[in-house]
Amino acid sequence: MGRAFEYRKAAKLKRWGHMAKTFTRIGKQISIAVKAGGPEPENNPTLRAIIANAKRENMPKDNIERAIKNAMGKDQSEYKEMNYEGYGPHGVAIFVETLTDNTTRTVGDVRSVFNKFNGNLGTQGSLSFLFDHKCVFTFKKKDDIDMDELILELIDYGVEDEFDEDEEANEITIYGEPRSFGDIQKYLEGQGFEVTGAEFTRIPNDLKDVTPEQRETIDKMVEKLEDFDDVQTVFTNMKPAEE
């Protein structure tokens, strides 16, 4: 099992707890996508990818359509993507991705959690060297597909030569460079693959060993961060617990 898949699986198992929170997160993503590329999924690749993720999270169709309609409203707030990076207790690196219409509120909320857990909030970009930023695509595997040939073609689009297969769901997951997101999506759709998930992730490349007690503290800190509506995703370099 690849390192990327291991962390994506671990993140999905604990991400991100409450269904309402997940829908809020996706709703903000839809708002940004609609304002950038329009409300028609067939003409907006980013929106298509977000809708695929929404369906994967069991977001009702009515909620998706409502989010698109709201994004077209004149009074809809403008969201900005902001990242916050720092160290939590026990030297664990923490990377927080947010979508916010009020950066003063958001940085205050994030800083309050770091302070509560005796962490240290750093400057933007200070921890980027600890995480590999990747785009992730999941799609249904075709019965007659030759994965070696497919990966060889996708390497030209910045896709890694390692992929993961979920035989139970009959799905393939691939990882690539973030700048190639649009090209990879266009290729997969052009070849008739059913894309069931498309997102960005950060994979830690320097793992931190922790004790069970330390893990419990970090998990509590992450949960506190996830409680804020502005927070989209929280990544750490804490070594996954052994199953």
PDB file of C-alpha atoms in Angstrom:
ATOM      1  CA  MET A   1       0.000   0.000   0.000  1.00  0.00           C
ATOM      2  CA  GLY A   2       1.428   3.380  -1.009  1.00  0.00           C
ATOM      3  CA  ARG A   3       2.293   6.081   1.485  1.00  0.00           C
ATOM      4  CA  ALA A   4      -0.166   8.496  -0.110  1.00  0.00           C
ATOM      5  CA  PHE A   5      -3.008   5.998   0.085  1.00  0.00           C
ATOM      6  CA  GLU A   6      -2.204   5.203   3.716  1.00  0.00           C
ATOM      7  CA  TYR A   7      -2.630   8.813   4.739  1.00  0.00           C
ATOM      8  CA  ARG A   8      -5.638   9.436   2.557  1.00  0.00           C
ATOM      9  CA  LYS A   9      -7.350   6.395   4.076  1.00  0.00           C
ATOM     10  CA  ALA A  10      -6.460   7.497   7.604  1.00  0.00           C
ATOM     11  CA  ALA A  11      -7.765  10.992   6.911  1.00  0.00           C
ATOM     12  CA  LYS A  12     -11.013   9.726   5.455  1.00  0.00           C
ATOM     13  CA  LEU A  13     -11.700   7.489   8.446  1.00  0.00           C
ATOM     14  CA  LYS A  14     -11.620  10.466  10.794  1.00  0.00           C
ATOM     15  CA  ARG A  15     -12.659  13.161   8.349  1.00  0.00           C
ATOM     16  CA  TRP A  16     -14.384  15.063   9.190  1.00  0.00           C
ATOM     17  CA  GLY A  17     -16.784  13.756  11.702  1.00  0.00           C
ATOM     18  CA  HIS A  18     -20.040  15.562  11.288  1.00  0.00           C
ATOM     19  CA  MET A  19     -22.072  15.394   8.083  1.00  0.00           C
ATOM     20  CA  ALA A  20     -23.327  18.973   8.411  1.00  0.00           C
ATOM     21  CA  LYS A  21     -19.729  20.200   8.662  1.00  0.00           C
ATOM     22  CA  THR A  22     -18.825  18.279   5.514  1.00  0.00           C
ATOM     23  CA  PHE A  23     -21.724  19.832   3.605  1.00  0.00           C
ATOM     24  CA  THR A  24     -20.692  23.322   4.756  1.00  0.00           C
ATOM     25  CA  ARG A  25     -17.162  22.691   3.514  1.00  0.00           C
ATOM     26  CA  ILE A  26     -18.367  21.490   0.122  1.00  0.00           C
ATOM     27  CA  GLY A  27     -20.830  24.372  -0.140  1.00  0.00           C
ATOM     28  CA  LYS A  28     -17.994  26.881   0.133  1.00  0.00           C
ATOM     29  CA  GLN A  29     -16.015  25.021  -2.508  1.00  0.00           C
ATOM     30  CA  ILE A  30     -19.025  25.127  -4.824  1.00  0.00           C
ATOM     31  CA  SER A  31     -19.350  28.882  -4.254  1.00  0.00           C
ATOM     32  CA  ILE A  32     -15.759  29.513  -5.328  1.00  0.00           C
ATOM     33  CA  ALA A  33     -16.039  27.188  -8.337  1.00  0.00           C
ATOM     34  CA  VAL A  34     -19.283  28.783  -9.570  1.00  0.00           C
ATOM     35  CA  LYS A  35     -17.939  32.311  -9.271  1.00  0.00           C
ATOM     36  CA  ALA A  36     -14.755  31.324 -11.115  1.00  0.00           C
ATOM     37  CA  GLY A  37     -16.233  29.206 -13.902  1.00  0.00           C
ATOM     38  CA  GLY A  38     -20.013  29.526 -13.941  1.00  0.00           C
ATOM     39  CA  PRO A  39     -22.906  27.393 -12.661  1.00  0.00           C
ATOM     40  CA  GLU A  40     -23.027  24.798 -15.457  1.00  0.00           C
ATOM     41  CA  PRO A  41     -21.041  21.660 -14.524  1.00  0.00           C
ATOM     42  CA  GLU A  42     -20.563  20.663 -18.177  1.00  0.00           C
ATOM     43  CA  ASN A  43     -18.690  23.922 -18.759  1.00  0.00           C
ATOM     44  CA  ASN A  44     -16.914  24.054 -15.397  1.00  0.00           C
ATOM     45  CA  PRO A  45     -14.431  21.204 -14.762  1.00  0.00           C
ATOM     46  CA  THR A  46     -13.716  22.337 -11.203  1.00  0.00           C
ATOM     47  CA  LEU A  47     -17.411  22.327 -10.352  1.00  0.00           C
ATOM     48  CA  ARG A  48     -17.769  18.843 -11.865  1.00  0.00           C
ATOM     49  CA  ALA A  49     -14.997  17.570  -9.613  1.00  0.00           C
ATOM     50  CA  ILE A  50     -16.563  19.123  -6.515  1.00  0.00           C
ATOM     51  CA  ILE A  51     -19.965  17.653  -7.354  1.00  0.00           C
ATOM     52  CA  ALA A  52     -18.332  14.224  -7.702  1.00  0.00           C
ATOM     53  CA  ASN A  53     -16.847  14.660  -4.233  1.00  0.00           C
ATOM     54  CA  ALA A  54     -20.208  15.836  -2.895  1.00  0.00           C
ATOM     55  CA  LYS A  55     -21.908  12.697  -4.185  1.00  0.00           C
ATOM     56  CA  ARG A  56     -19.123  10.596  -2.670  1.00  0.00           C
ATOM     57  CA  GLU A  57     -19.931  12.218   0.678  1.00  0.00           C
ATOM     58  CA  ASN A  58     -23.650  11.445   0.161  1.00  0.00           C
ATOM     59  CA  MET A  59     -24.576  15.113  -0.108  1.00  0.00           C
ATOM     60  CA  PRO A  60     -28.209  15.265  -1.311  1.00  0.00           C
ATOM     61  CA  LYS A  61     -28.825  16.552  -4.836  1.00  0.00           C
ATOM     62  CA  ASP A  62     -31.058  19.322  -3.473  1.00  0.00           C
ATOM     63  CA  ASN A  63     -28.204  20.580  -1.289  1.00  0.00           C
ATOM     64  CA  ILE A  64     -25.842  20.674  -4.255  1.00  0.00           C
ATOM     65  CA  GLU A  65     -28.329  22.551  -6.423  1.00  0.00           C
ATOM     66  CA  ARG A  66     -29.072  24.989  -3.590  1.00  0.00           C
ATOM     67  CA  ALA A  67     -25.364  25.683  -3.100  1.00  0.00           C
ATOM     68  CA  ILE A  68     -24.956  26.447  -6.817  1.00  0.00           C
ATOM     69  CA  LYS A  69     -27.988  28.742  -6.794  1.00  0.00           C
ATOM     70  CA  ASN A  70     -26.769  30.562  -3.675  1.00  0.00           C
ATOM     71  CA  ALA A  71     -23.362  31.077  -5.250  1.00  0.00           C
ATOM     72  CA  MET A  72     -25.020  33.006  -8.077  1.00  0.00           C
ATOM     73  CA  GLY A  73     -26.655  35.464  -5.651  1.00  0.00           C
ATOM     74  CA  LYS A  74     -25.397  39.032  -5.708  1.00  0.00           C
ATOM     75  CA  ASP A  75     -25.005  39.114  -1.927  1.00  0.00           C
ATOM     76  CA  GLN A  76     -23.010  35.895  -1.721  1.00  0.00           C
ATOM     77  CA  SER A  77     -19.871  36.360   0.355  1.00  0.00           C
ATOM     78  CA  GLU A  78     -16.502  36.048  -1.346  1.00  0.00           C
ATOM     79  CA  TYR A  79     -14.347  33.308   0.155  1.00  0.00           C
ATOM     80  CA  LYS A  80     -10.553  33.266   0.195  1.00  0.00           C
ATOM     81  CA  GLU A  81      -8.287  30.256   0.524  1.00  0.00           C
ATOM     82  CA  MET A  82      -5.954  30.729   3.492  1.00  0.00           C
ATOM     83  CA  ASN A  83      -3.467  28.271   4.983  1.00  0.00           C
ATOM     84  CA  TYR A  84      -2.166  28.315   8.554  1.00  0.00           C
ATOM     85  CA  GLU A  85       0.867  26.321   9.611  1.00  0.00           C
ATOM     86  CA  GLY A  86       2.582  25.608  12.889  1.00  0.00           C
ATOM     87  CA  TYR A  87       3.599  23.085  15.487  1.00  0.00           C
ATOM     88  CA  GLY A  88       1.272  21.537  17.999  1.00  0.00           C
ATOM     89  CA  PRO A  89       2.274  19.791  21.202  1.00  0.00           C
ATOM     90  CA  HIS A  90       5.054  17.183  21.100  1.00  0.00           C
ATOM     91  CA  GLY A  91       6.575  18.753  17.974  1.00  0.00           C
ATOM     92  CA  VAL A  92       3.857  17.574  15.590  1.00  0.00           C
ATOM     93  CA  ALA A  93       3.491  19.722  12.463  1.00  0.00           C
ATOM     94  CA  ILE A  94      -0.052  20.921  11.741  1.00  0.00           C
ATOM     95  CA  PHE A  95      -1.233  22.371   8.415  1.00  0.00           C
ATOM     96  CA  VAL A  96      -4.693  23.975   8.359  1.00  0.00           C
ATOM     97  CA  GLU A  97      -6.519  24.781   5.111  1.00  0.00           C
ATOM     98  CA  THR A  98      -9.413  27.244   5.306  1.00  0.00           C
ATOM     99  CA  LEU A  99     -11.971  29.026   3.160  1.00  0.00           C
ATOM    100  CA  THR A 100     -12.983  32.290   4.777  1.00  0.00           C
ATOM    101  CA  ASP A 101     -14.794  35.546   4.173  1.00  0.00           C
ATOM    102  CA  ASN A 102     -13.190  37.078   7.271  1.00  0.00           C
ATOM    103  CA  THR A 103      -9.470  36.396   7.693  1.00  0.00           C
ATOM    104  CA  THR A 104      -9.321  38.283  11.005  1.00  0.00           C
ATOM    105  CA  ARG A 105     -11.905  35.942  12.506  1.00  0.00           C
ATOM    106  CA  THR A 106     -10.301  32.842  11.046  1.00  0.00           C
ATOM    107  CA  VAL A 107      -6.729  33.516  12.125  1.00  0.00           C
ATOM    108  CA  GLY A 108      -8.049  34.394  15.593  1.00  0.00           C
ATOM    109  CA  ASP A 109      -9.913  31.105  15.819  1.00  0.00           C
ATOM    110  CA  VAL A 110      -6.955  29.062  14.601  1.00  0.00           C
ATOM    111  CA  ARG A 111      -4.491  30.873  16.872  1.00  0.00           C
ATOM    112  CA  SER A 112      -6.744  30.319  19.889  1.00  0.00           C
ATOM    113  CA  VAL A 113      -6.548  26.555  19.402  1.00  0.00           C
ATOM    114  CA  PHE A 114      -2.772  26.602  18.946  1.00  0.00           C
ATOM    115  CA  ASN A 115      -2.457  28.660  22.127  1.00  0.00           C
ATOM    116  CA  LYS A 116      -4.808  26.384  24.074  1.00  0.00           C
ATOM    117  CA  PHE A 117      -2.659  23.367  23.261  1.00  0.00           C
ATOM    118  CA  ASN A 118       0.648  25.196  23.785  1.00  0.00           C
ATOM    119  CA  GLY A 119       1.388  25.127  20.083  1.00  0.00           C
ATOM    120  CA  ASN A 120       3.210  27.646  17.922  1.00  0.00           C
ATOM    121  CA  LEU A 121       1.525  29.173  14.863  1.00  0.00           C
ATOM    122  CA  GLY A 122       4.162  29.978  12.240  1.00  0.00           C
ATOM    123  CA  THR A 123       4.262  32.067   9.075  1.00  0.00           C
ATOM    124  CA  GLN A 124       2.623  30.969   5.838  1.00  0.00           C
ATOM    125  CA  GLY A 125       4.861  28.552   3.956  1.00  0.00           C
ATOM    126  CA  SER A 126       6.986  27.708   6.982  1.00  0.00           C
ATOM    127  CA  LEU A 127       5.988  24.033   6.950  1.00  0.00           C
ATOM    128  CA  SER A 128       5.428  23.458   3.236  1.00  0.00           C
ATOM    129  CA  PHE A 129       8.680  21.482   3.063  1.00  0.00           C
ATOM    130  CA  LEU A 130       7.197  18.859   5.390  1.00  0.00           C
ATOM    131  CA  PHE A 131       4.238  18.024   3.134  1.00  0.00           C
ATOM    132  CA  ASP A 132       3.987  16.918  -0.490  1.00  0.00           C
ATOM    133  CA  HIS A 133       1.078  18.731  -2.126  1.00  0.00           C
ATOM    134  CA  LYS A 134      -0.734  16.341  -4.494  1.00  0.00           C
ATOM    135  CA  CYS A 135      -3.937  16.115  -6.462  1.00  0.00           C
ATOM    136  CA  VAL A 136      -5.853  12.872  -6.063  1.00  0.00           C
ATOM    137  CA  PHE A 137      -8.284  11.291  -8.520  1.00  0.00           C
ATOM    138  CA  THR A 138     -10.453   8.253  -7.901  1.00  0.00           C
ATOM    139  CA  PHE A 139     -12.311   6.625 -10.782  1.00  0.00           C
ATOM    140  CA  LYS A 140     -14.127   3.434 -11.642  1.00  0.00           C
ATOM    141  CA  LYS A 141     -11.910   0.791 -13.186  1.00  0.00           C
ATOM    142  CA  LYS A 142     -12.894  -0.453 -16.625  1.00  0.00           C
ATOM    143  CA  ASP A 143     -12.989  -4.217 -17.105  1.00  0.00           C
ATOM    144  CA  ASP A 144     -10.633  -4.161 -20.091  1.00  0.00           C
ATOM    145  CA  ILE A 145      -8.198  -1.530 -18.835  1.00  0.00           C
ATOM    146  CA  ASP A 146      -4.447  -2.148 -18.836  1.00  0.00           C
ATOM    147  CA  MET A 147      -3.283  -0.168 -15.807  1.00  0.00           C
ATOM    148  CA  ASP A 148       0.388  -0.234 -16.823  1.00  0.00           C
ATOM    149  CA  GLU A 149      -0.444   1.374 -20.160  1.00  0.00           C
ATOM    150  CA  LEU A 150      -2.774   3.901 -18.526  1.00  0.00           C
ATOM    151  CA  ILE A 151      -0.171   4.967 -15.979  1.00  0.00           C
ATOM    152  CA  LEU A 152       2.477   5.299 -18.706  1.00  0.00           C
ATOM    153  CA  GLU A 153       0.191   7.722 -20.532  1.00  0.00           C
ATOM    154  CA  LEU A 154      -0.670   9.628 -17.359  1.00  0.00           C
ATOM    155  CA  ILE A 155       2.976  10.076 -16.363  1.00  0.00           C
ATOM    156  CA  ASP A 156       3.151  12.709 -19.103  1.00  0.00           C
ATOM    157  CA  TYR A 157       0.523  14.619 -17.100  1.00  0.00           C
ATOM    158  CA  GLY A 158       2.546  14.555 -13.889  1.00  0.00           C
ATOM    159  CA  VAL A 159       0.910  11.449 -12.403  1.00  0.00           C
ATOM    160  CA  GLU A 160       3.007   9.209 -10.139  1.00  0.00           C
ATOM    161  CA  ASP A 161       3.750   5.683 -11.343  1.00  0.00           C
ATOM    162  CA  GLU A 162       2.301   4.234  -8.129  1.00  0.00           C
ATOM    163  CA  PHE A 163      -1.461   3.808  -7.882  1.00  0.00           C
ATOM    164  CA  ASP A 164      -3.869   2.192  -5.441  1.00  0.00           C
ATOM    165  CA  GLU A 165      -6.735  -0.169  -6.219  1.00  0.00           C
ATOM    166  CA  ASP A 166      -9.840  -0.760  -4.151  1.00  0.00           C
ATOM    167  CA  GLU A 167     -11.102  -4.097  -5.460  1.00  0.00           C
ATOM    168  CA  GLU A 168     -14.252  -4.007  -3.354  1.00  0.00           C
ATOM    169  CA  ALA A 169     -15.350  -0.654  -4.789  1.00  0.00           C
ATOM    170  CA  ASN A 170     -13.735  -1.399  -8.189  1.00  0.00           C
ATOM    171  CA  GLU A 171     -11.931   1.952  -8.034  1.00  0.00           C
ATOM    172  CA  ILE A 172      -8.453   3.211  -8.858  1.00  0.00           C
ATOM    173  CA  THR A 173      -6.761   6.099  -7.064  1.00  0.00           C
ATOM    174  CA  ILE A 174      -3.916   8.041  -8.664  1.00  0.00           C
ATOM    175  CA  TYR A 175      -1.761  10.927  -7.444  1.00  0.00           C
ATOM    176  CA  GLY A 176      -0.280  13.794  -9.419  1.00  0.00           C
ATOM    177  CA  GLU A 177       1.167  17.279  -9.325  1.00  0.00           C
ATOM    178  CA  PRO A 178      -1.377  19.953  -8.320  1.00  0.00           C
ATOM    179  CA  ARG A 179      -0.686  22.068 -11.409  1.00  0.00           C
ATOM    180  CA  SER A 180      -1.793  19.113 -13.578  1.00  0.00           C
ATOM    181  CA  PHE A 181      -5.239  18.798 -11.970  1.00  0.00           C
ATOM    182  CA  GLY A 182      -7.150  20.158 -14.971  1.00  0.00           C
ATOM    183  CA  ASP A 183      -5.174  18.148 -17.538  1.00  0.00           C
ATOM    184  CA  ILE A 184      -5.581  14.897 -15.598  1.00  0.00           C
ATOM    185  CA  GLN A 185      -9.308  15.469 -15.174  1.00  0.00           C
ATOM    186  CA  LYS A 186      -9.693  16.285 -18.879  1.00  0.00           C
ATOM    187  CA  TYR A 187      -7.810  13.123 -19.876  1.00  0.00           C
ATOM    188  CA  LEU A 188      -9.815  10.811 -17.608  1.00  0.00           C
ATOM    189  CA  GLU A 189     -13.151  12.259 -18.703  1.00  0.00           C
ATOM    190  CA  GLY A 190     -12.057  12.193 -22.348  1.00  0.00           C
ATOM    191  CA  GLN A 191     -11.248   8.502 -22.050  1.00  0.00           C
ATOM    192  CA  GLY A 192     -14.687   7.795 -20.599  1.00  0.00           C
ATOM    193  CA  PHE A 193     -13.688   7.086 -17.001  1.00  0.00           C
ATOM    194  CA  GLU A 194     -16.259   7.716 -14.282  1.00  0.00           C
ATOM    195  CA  VAL A 195     -14.472  10.060 -11.877  1.00  0.00           C
ATOM    196  CA  THR A 196     -15.876   9.532  -8.386  1.00  0.00           C
ATOM    197  CA  GLY A 197     -13.505  11.788  -6.477  1.00  0.00           C
ATOM    198  CA  ALA A 198     -11.064  14.604  -7.215  1.00  0.00           C
ATOM    199  CA  GLU A 199      -9.298  16.626  -4.558  1.00  0.00           C
ATOM    200  CA  PHE A 200      -6.018  17.969  -3.250  1.00  0.00           C
ATOM    201  CA  THR A 201      -4.136  16.515  -0.315  1.00  0.00           C
ATOM    202  CA  ARG A 202      -0.922  17.061   1.643  1.00  0.00           C
ATOM    203  CA  ILE A 203       1.136  13.974   2.420  1.00  0.00           C
ATOM    204  CA  PRO A 204       3.702  14.268   5.227  1.00  0.00           C
ATOM    205  CA  ASN A 205       7.239  13.268   4.291  1.00  0.00           C
ATOM    206  CA  ASP A 206       8.763  13.486   7.773  1.00  0.00           C
ATOM    207  CA  LEU A 207       6.798  11.361  10.215  1.00  0.00           C
ATOM    208  CA  LYS A 208       6.639  12.053  13.921  1.00  0.00           C
ATOM    209  CA  ASP A 209       6.389   9.131  16.344  1.00  0.00           C
ATOM    210  CA  VAL A 210       4.025   9.755  19.251  1.00  0.00           C
ATOM    211  CA  THR A 211       2.796   7.835  22.268  1.00  0.00           C
ATOM    212  CA  PRO A 212      -0.894   6.907  22.612  1.00  0.00           C
ATOM    213  CA  GLU A 213      -1.321   9.714  25.152  1.00  0.00           C
ATOM    214  CA  GLN A 214       0.324  12.255  22.842  1.00  0.00           C
ATOM    215  CA  ARG A 215      -1.834  11.066  19.943  1.00  0.00           C
ATOM    216  CA  GLU A 216      -4.938  11.648  22.023  1.00  0.00           C
ATOM    217  CA  THR A 217      -3.874  15.246  22.677  1.00  0.00           C
ATOM    218  CA  ILE A 218      -3.145  15.937  18.990  1.00  0.00           C
ATOM    219  CA  ASP A 219      -6.455  14.375  17.970  1.00  0.00           C
ATOM    220  CA  LYS A 220      -8.267  16.681  20.384  1.00  0.00           C
ATOM    221  CA  MET A 221      -6.468  19.694  18.907  1.00  0.00           C
ATOM    222  CA  VAL A 222      -7.396  18.657  15.368  1.00  0.00           C
ATOM    223  CA  GLU A 223     -11.023  18.174  16.405  1.00  0.00           C
ATOM    224  CA  LYS A 224     -11.095  21.673  17.902  1.00  0.00           C
ATOM    225  CA  LEU A 225      -9.762  23.128  14.657  1.00  0.00           C
ATOM    226  CA  GLU A 226     -12.294  21.170  12.612  1.00  0.00           C
ATOM    227  CA  ASP A 227     -15.112  22.598  14.710  1.00  0.00           C
ATOM    228  CA  PHE A 228     -14.680  25.968  12.979  1.00  0.00           C
ATOM    229  CA  ASP A 229     -16.797  26.353   9.831  1.00  0.00           C
ATOM    230  CA  ASP A 230     -13.932  28.128   8.046  1.00  0.00           C
ATOM    231  CA  VAL A 231     -11.619  25.133   8.400  1.00  0.00           C
ATOM    232  CA  GLN A 232     -11.646  22.822   5.391  1.00  0.00           C
ATOM    233  CA  THR A 233      -8.948  20.258   6.142  1.00  0.00           C
ATOM    234  CA  VAL A 234      -6.320  19.662   8.808  1.00  0.00           C
ATOM    235  CA  PHE A 235      -3.153  17.703   8.057  1.00  0.00           C
ATOM    236  CA  THR A 236      -0.464  16.559  10.492  1.00  0.00           C
ATOM    237  CA  ASN A 237       2.797  14.662  10.200  1.00  0.00           C
ATOM    238  CA  MET A 238       1.860  12.402  13.104  1.00  0.00           C
ATOM    239  CA  LYS A 239       2.651   8.790  12.296  1.00  0.00           C
ATOM    240  CA  PRO A 240      -0.605   6.842  11.755  1.00  0.00           C
ATOM    241  CA  ALA A 241      -1.626   4.481  14.515  1.00  0.00           C
ATOM    242  CA  GLU A 242      -0.995   0.824  13.786  1.00  0.00           C
ATOM    243  CA  GLU A 243      -4.186  -1.117  13.199  1.00  0.00           C
TER     244      GLU A 243
END
